[in-house]
C-alpha cells in the first residue's frame, strides 16, 4: 500500500506499542511513530521494529493533536505522493483487512475526507471501565459528524484545513471534523472491524480522570464552535452543568424554604438512568450493559463538570490548558 501513510502516537505504551506497530509492519511502506516524552522503553521498541521515530520537543506542551500533525507532515515530506493517512493510537492494533477496506471507500467516494470503523476493547471484561470503553466505541454506522483517534484521512482534506488544532488537549478529532464538514467534506463510519484497543483501565481514578478530560473537551469544543449552525457540543455541555451542578445545588439550597421537598429533585437521577436504559434496549444492548452504561452516564457528569470548570478557569486567567492523563 504505497499511497497510504501510517501515524502511530503514544506515551509510555510499552508492549501495547509493540503490538500496535507489529499489526501494520509489512502492510504499509510509510510509517512513523511519534513519541510524547515516554519514560519507558517505547522509543526503543519502535526503533527495534524498524519504524521511523520522532521524539517531540519536551519544551513544548504535549498534545495528541500536535503529535499527529508532526507525524503526517513528516510522512508527506518523505513521500509527497501519499493520498491517505491512517492514524492509530499506540494502545491499539489495526485489524487485518481494515486498511484495504478504508482505502477502497475513500477511492470510491472523493467527497469523503475521513473513514473510521469499529474499535473494540481487547479485554472488555477485565474491568467495568474497559467494558464501558467497549460500549462507548460502538457508535452508529454511516455518515457521521466525527471520528475518534483511529481513522483513515484523505491528505488533500487534511492539508485544506491545516490538520489538527495542536493546542487542544482532548477532543481534537471531532474539532477537526467540524472544520472538514464546513469545507463540505463528509465523515463516514464503516460497518467493519478497524482496531483493537487496550485501555488497561482498572481503577476508579482512571475513569474519573478520563471523564474529567471529556468535560474539558466538551467545554473547549463548545467555546470554539458552539455558535449556530454547528452548535458543537452545546447539548453535552449544558447537560453536564444541569446534572452535575444545577439540580444538586437547587435540591440542597432550597431544603429549608421548601421543608425538604426540594430533595424530590434528586428523583430526576434515577428517572434519567431508566430513560437511558430504555434507549439502550432499543439499540441492542444487553440488560447488563444497558444498566452499566446508563448509570455511568449520570456519574460521569460530576468529573465532567470539574473538567468544564478547569477549562473556563484557565480561559479566564489566560493560562495554557495542561494535558489530563488517565492511563
Tab-separated table of C-alpha atoms in Angstrom, residues 97-106 109 112 114-119 139-144 152 187-194:
chain	number	residue	atom	x	y	z
A	97	UNK	CA	-8.243	-6.098	6.221
A	98	UNK	CA	-9.074	-2.665	7.589
A	99	UNK	CA	-6.555	-0.705	5.520
A	100	UNK	CA	-7.852	-2.230	2.273
A	101	UNK	CA	-11.482	-1.618	3.258
A	102	UNK	CA	-10.857	2.009	4.239
A	103	UNK	CA	-8.787	2.744	1.147
A	104	UNK	CA	-11.480	1.317	-1.128
A	105	UNK	CA	-14.151	3.512	0.479
A	106	UNK	CA	-12.062	6.642	0.013
A	109	UNK	CA	-16.022	8.437	-2.726
A	112	UNK	CA	-15.355	11.664	1.914
A	114	UNK	CA	-12.419	10.508	6.822
A	115	UNK	CA	-13.423	6.888	7.260
A	116	UNK	CA	-13.419	5.000	10.529
A	117	UNK	CA	-14.718	1.605	11.632
A	118	UNK	CA	-15.387	-0.416	14.763
A	119	UNK	CA	-12.885	-0.002	17.579
A	139	UNK	CA	-21.336	4.258	17.543
A	140	UNK	CA	-23.817	4.269	14.614
A	141	UNK	CA	-22.822	3.212	11.110
A	142	UNK	CA	-22.979	5.548	8.116
A	143	UNK	CA	-22.352	9.249	7.607
A	144	UNK	CA	-21.458	10.857	10.916
A	152	UNK	CA	-8.008	6.992	7.759
A	187	UNK	CA	-17.129	11.749	7.562
A	188	UNK	CA	-18.148	8.097	7.333
A	189	UNK	CA	-18.157	5.150	9.721
A	190	UNK	CA	-17.995	1.752	8.084
A	191	UNK	CA	-19.522	-1.452	9.358
A	192	UNK	CA	-16.072	-3.040	9.575
A	193	UNK	CA	-13.605	-4.045	12.261
A	194	UNK	CA	-10.869	-1.410	12.499
